[in-house]
mmCIF file with all atom_site columns, C-alpha atoms in Angstrom:
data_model
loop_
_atom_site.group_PDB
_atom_site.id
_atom_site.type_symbol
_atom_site.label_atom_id
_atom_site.label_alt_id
_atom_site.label_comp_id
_atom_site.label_asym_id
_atom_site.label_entity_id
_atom_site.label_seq_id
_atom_site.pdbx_PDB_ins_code
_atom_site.Cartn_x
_atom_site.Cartn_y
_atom_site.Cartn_z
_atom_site.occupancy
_atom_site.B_iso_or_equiv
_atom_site.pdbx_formal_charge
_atom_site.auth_seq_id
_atom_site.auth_comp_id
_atom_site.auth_asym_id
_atom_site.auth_atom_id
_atom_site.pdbx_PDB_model_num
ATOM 1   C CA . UNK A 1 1   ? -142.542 -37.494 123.507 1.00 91.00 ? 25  UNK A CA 1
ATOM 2   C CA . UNK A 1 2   ? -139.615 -35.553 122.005 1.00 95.00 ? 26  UNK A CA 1
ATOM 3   C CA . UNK A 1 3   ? -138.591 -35.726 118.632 1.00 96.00 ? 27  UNK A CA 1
ATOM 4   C CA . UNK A 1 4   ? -136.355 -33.193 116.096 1.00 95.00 ? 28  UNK A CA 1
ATOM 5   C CA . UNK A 1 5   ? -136.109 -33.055 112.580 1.00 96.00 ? 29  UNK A CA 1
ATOM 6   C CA . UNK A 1 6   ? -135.112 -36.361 110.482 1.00 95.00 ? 30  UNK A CA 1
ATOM 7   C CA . UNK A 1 7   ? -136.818 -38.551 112.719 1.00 96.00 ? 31  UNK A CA 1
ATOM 8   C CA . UNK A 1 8   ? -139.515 -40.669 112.479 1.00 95.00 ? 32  UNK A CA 1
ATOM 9   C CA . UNK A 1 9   ? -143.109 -40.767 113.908 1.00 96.00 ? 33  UNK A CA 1
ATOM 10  C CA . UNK A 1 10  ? -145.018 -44.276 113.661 1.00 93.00 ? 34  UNK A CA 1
ATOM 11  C CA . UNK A 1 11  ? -148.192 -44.440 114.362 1.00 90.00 ? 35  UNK A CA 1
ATOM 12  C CA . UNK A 1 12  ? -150.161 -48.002 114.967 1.00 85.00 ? 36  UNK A CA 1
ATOM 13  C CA . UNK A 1 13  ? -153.047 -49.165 113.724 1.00 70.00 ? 37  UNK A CA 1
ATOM 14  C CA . UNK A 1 14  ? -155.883 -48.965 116.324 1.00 68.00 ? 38  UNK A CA 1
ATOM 15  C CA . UNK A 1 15  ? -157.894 -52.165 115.068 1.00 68.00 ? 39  UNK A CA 1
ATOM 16  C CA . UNK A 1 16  ? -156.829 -55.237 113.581 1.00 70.00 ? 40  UNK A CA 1
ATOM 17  C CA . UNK A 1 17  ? -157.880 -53.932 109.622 1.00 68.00 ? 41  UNK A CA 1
ATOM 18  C CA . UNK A 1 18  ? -155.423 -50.592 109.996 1.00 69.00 ? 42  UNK A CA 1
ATOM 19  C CA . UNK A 1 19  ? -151.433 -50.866 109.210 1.00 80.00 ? 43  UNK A CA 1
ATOM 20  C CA . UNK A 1 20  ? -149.067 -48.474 111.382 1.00 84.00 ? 44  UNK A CA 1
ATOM 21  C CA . UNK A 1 21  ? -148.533 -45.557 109.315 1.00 90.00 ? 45  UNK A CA 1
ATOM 22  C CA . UNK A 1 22  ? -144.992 -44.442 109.213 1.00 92.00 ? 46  UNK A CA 1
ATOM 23  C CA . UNK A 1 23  ? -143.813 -40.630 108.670 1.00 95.00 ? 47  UNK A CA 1
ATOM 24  C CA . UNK A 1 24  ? -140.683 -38.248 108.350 1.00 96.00 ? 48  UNK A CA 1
ATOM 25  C CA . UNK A 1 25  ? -140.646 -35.326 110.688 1.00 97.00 ? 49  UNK A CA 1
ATOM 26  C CA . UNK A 1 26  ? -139.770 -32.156 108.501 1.00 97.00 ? 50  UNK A CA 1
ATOM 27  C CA . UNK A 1 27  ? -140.038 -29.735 111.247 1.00 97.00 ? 51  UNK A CA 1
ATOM 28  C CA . UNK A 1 28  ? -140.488 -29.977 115.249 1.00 97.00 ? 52  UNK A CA 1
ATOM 29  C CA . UNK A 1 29  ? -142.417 -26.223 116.202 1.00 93.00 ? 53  UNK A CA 1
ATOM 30  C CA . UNK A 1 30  ? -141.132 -26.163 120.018 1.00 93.00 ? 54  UNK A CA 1
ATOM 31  C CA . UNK A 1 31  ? -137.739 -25.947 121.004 1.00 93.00 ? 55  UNK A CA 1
ATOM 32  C CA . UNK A 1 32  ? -137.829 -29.069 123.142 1.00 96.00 ? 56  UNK A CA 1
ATOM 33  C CA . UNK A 1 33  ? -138.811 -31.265 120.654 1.00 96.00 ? 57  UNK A CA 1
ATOM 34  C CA . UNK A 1 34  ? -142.403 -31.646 121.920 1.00 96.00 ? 58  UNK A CA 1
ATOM 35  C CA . UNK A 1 35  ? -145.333 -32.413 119.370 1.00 96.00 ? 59  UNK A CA 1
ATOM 36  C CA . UNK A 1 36  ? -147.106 -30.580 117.554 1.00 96.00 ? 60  UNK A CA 1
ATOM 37  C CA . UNK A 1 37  ? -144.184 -32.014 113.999 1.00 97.00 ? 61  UNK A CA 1
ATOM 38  C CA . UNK A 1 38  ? -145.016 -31.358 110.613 1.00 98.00 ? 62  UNK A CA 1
ATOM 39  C CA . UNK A 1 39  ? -144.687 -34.976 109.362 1.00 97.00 ? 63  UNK A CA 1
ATOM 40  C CA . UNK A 1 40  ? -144.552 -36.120 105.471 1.00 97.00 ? 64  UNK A CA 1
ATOM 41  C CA . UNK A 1 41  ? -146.597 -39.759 105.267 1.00 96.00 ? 65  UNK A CA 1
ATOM 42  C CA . UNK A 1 42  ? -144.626 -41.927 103.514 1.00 92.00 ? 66  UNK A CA 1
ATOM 43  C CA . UNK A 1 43  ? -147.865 -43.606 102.142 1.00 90.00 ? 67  UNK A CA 1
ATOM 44  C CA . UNK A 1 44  ? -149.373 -40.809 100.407 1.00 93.00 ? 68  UNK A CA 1
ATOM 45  C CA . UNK A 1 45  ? -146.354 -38.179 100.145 1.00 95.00 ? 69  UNK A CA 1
ATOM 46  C CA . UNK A 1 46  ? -148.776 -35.532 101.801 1.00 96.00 ? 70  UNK A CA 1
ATOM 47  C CA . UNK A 1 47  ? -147.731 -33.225 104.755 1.00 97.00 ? 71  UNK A CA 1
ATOM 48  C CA . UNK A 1 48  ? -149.736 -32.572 108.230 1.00 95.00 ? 72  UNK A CA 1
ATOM 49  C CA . UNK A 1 49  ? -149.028 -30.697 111.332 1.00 97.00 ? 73  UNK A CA 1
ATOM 50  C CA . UNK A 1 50  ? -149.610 -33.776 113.768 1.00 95.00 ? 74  UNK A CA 1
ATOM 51  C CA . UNK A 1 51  ? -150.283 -33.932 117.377 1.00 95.00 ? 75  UNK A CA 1
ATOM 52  C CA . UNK A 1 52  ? -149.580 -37.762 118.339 1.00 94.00 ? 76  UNK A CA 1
ATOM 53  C CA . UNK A 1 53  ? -151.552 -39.763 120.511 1.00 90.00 ? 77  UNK A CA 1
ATOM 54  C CA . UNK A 1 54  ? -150.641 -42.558 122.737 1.00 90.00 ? 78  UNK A CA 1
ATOM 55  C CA . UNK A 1 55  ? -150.357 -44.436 119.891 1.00 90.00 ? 79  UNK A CA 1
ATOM 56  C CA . UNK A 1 56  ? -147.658 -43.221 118.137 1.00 94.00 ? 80  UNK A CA 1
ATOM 57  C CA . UNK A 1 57  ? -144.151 -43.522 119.061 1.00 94.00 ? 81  UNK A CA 1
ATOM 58  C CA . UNK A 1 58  ? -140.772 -41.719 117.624 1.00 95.00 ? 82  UNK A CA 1
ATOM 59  C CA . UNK A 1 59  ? -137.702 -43.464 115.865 1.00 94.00 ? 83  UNK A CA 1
ATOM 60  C CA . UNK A 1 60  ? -134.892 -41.358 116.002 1.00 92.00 ? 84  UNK A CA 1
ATOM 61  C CA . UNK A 1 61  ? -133.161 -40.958 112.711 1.00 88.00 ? 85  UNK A CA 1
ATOM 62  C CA . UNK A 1 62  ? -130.214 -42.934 114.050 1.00 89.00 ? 86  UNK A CA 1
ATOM 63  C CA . UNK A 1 63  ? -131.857 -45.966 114.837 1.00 88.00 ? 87  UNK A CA 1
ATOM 64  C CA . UNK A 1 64  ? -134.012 -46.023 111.493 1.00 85.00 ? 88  UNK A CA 1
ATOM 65  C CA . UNK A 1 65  ? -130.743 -46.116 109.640 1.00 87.00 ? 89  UNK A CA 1
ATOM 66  C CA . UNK A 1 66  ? -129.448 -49.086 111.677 1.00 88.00 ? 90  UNK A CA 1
ATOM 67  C CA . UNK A 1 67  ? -132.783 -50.770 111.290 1.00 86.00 ? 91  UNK A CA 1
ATOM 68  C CA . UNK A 1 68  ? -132.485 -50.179 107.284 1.00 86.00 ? 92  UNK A CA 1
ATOM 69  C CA . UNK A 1 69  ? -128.735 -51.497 107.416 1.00 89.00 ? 93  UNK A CA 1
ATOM 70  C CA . UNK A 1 70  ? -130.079 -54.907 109.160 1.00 90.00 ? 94  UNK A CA 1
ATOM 71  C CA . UNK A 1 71  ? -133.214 -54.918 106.478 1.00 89.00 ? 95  UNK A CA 1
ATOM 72  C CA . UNK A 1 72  ? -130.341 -54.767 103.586 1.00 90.00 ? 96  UNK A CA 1
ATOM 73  C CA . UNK A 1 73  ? -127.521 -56.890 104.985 1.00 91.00 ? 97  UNK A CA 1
ATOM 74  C CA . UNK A 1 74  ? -130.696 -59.579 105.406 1.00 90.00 ? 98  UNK A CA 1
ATOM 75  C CA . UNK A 1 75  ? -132.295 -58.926 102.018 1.00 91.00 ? 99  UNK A CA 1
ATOM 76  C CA . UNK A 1 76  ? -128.479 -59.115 100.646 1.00 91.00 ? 100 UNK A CA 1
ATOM 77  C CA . UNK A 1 77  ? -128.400 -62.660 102.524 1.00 90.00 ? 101 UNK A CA 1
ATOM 78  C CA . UNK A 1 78  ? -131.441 -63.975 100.902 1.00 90.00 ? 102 UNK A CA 1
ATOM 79  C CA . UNK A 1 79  ? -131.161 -62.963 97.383  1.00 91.00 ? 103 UNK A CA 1
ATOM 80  C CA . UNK A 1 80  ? -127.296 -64.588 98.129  1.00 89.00 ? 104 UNK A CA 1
ATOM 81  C CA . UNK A 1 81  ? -129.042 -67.653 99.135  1.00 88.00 ? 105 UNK A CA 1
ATOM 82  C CA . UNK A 1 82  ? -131.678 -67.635 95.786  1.00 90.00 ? 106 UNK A CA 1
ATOM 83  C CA . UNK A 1 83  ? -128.638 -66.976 93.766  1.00 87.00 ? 107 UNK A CA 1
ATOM 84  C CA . UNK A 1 84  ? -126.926 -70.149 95.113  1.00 87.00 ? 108 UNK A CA 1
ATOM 85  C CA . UNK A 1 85  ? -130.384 -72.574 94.765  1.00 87.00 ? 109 UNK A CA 1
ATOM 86  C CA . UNK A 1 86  ? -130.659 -70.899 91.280  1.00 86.00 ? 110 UNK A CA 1
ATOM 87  C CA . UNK A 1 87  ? -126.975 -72.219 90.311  1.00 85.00 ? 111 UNK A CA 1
ATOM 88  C CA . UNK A 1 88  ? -127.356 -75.434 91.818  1.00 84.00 ? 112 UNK A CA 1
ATOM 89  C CA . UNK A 1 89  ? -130.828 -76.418 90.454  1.00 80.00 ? 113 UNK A CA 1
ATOM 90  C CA . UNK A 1 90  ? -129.251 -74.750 86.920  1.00 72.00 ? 114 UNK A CA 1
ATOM 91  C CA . UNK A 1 91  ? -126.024 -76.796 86.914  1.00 69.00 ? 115 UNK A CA 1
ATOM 92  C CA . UNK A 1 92  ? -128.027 -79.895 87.891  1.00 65.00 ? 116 UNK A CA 1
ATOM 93  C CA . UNK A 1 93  ? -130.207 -79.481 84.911  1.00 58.00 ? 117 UNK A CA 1
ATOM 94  C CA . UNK A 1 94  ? -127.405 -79.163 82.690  1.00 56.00 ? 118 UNK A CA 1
ATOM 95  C CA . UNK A 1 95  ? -125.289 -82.543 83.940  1.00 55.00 ? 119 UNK A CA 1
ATOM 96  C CA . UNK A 1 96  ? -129.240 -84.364 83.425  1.00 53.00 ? 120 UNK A CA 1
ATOM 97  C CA . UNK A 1 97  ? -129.612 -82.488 79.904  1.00 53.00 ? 121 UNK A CA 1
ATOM 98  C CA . UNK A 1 98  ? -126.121 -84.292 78.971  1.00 52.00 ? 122 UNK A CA 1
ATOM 99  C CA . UNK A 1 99  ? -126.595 -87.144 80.307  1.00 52.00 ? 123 UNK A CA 1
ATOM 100 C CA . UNK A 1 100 ? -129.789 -87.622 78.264  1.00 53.00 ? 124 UNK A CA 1
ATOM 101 C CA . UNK A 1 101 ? -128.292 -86.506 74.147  1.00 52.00 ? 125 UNK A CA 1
ATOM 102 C CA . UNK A 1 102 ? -125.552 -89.715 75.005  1.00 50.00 ? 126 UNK A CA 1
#
């Protein structure tokens, strides 16, 4: 496992009750980017010197931020898609509201 600063270290949950825990490595201690990493959590905002197991992998900084690009360009998508249903079921309302003063 290599890693260097900015990247991330994701550890899975061993049983079915734990979530992966994600973290940001603030600082690699070896010049070849072998563990031990100081690592912030981002679930609790508290920083540990970790030594990963075989459960933990590393997401270099690069691919997080193209993994966060696809995560916004498909949130964008689906508020787009709300936005239109909203309209629609809106302007429908309004044509029925009409239709019922006459």
């Amino acid at each position: 496992m290599k890693a260097k600063t900015g990247d991330w270290l994701v550890m899975k949950g061993r049983t079915n009750g734990q979530h992966e825990q994600r973290g940001l490595i603030t600082d690699v201690r070896s010049r070849d980017g072998a563990p031990p990493y100081v690592v912030r959590w981002l679930q609790t905002g508290g920083e540990a010197l970790v030594f990963p197991g075989s459960d933990a992998v590393v997401v270099t900084a690069a691919d997080q931020a193209a993994k966060d690009a696809e995560e916004r360009e498909r949130l964008t998508s689906l508020q787009a898609a709300i936005d239109r249903s909203r309209a629609s079921a809106g302007s429908s309302a309004t044509t029925h509201s009409h239709s019922d003063i006459a």
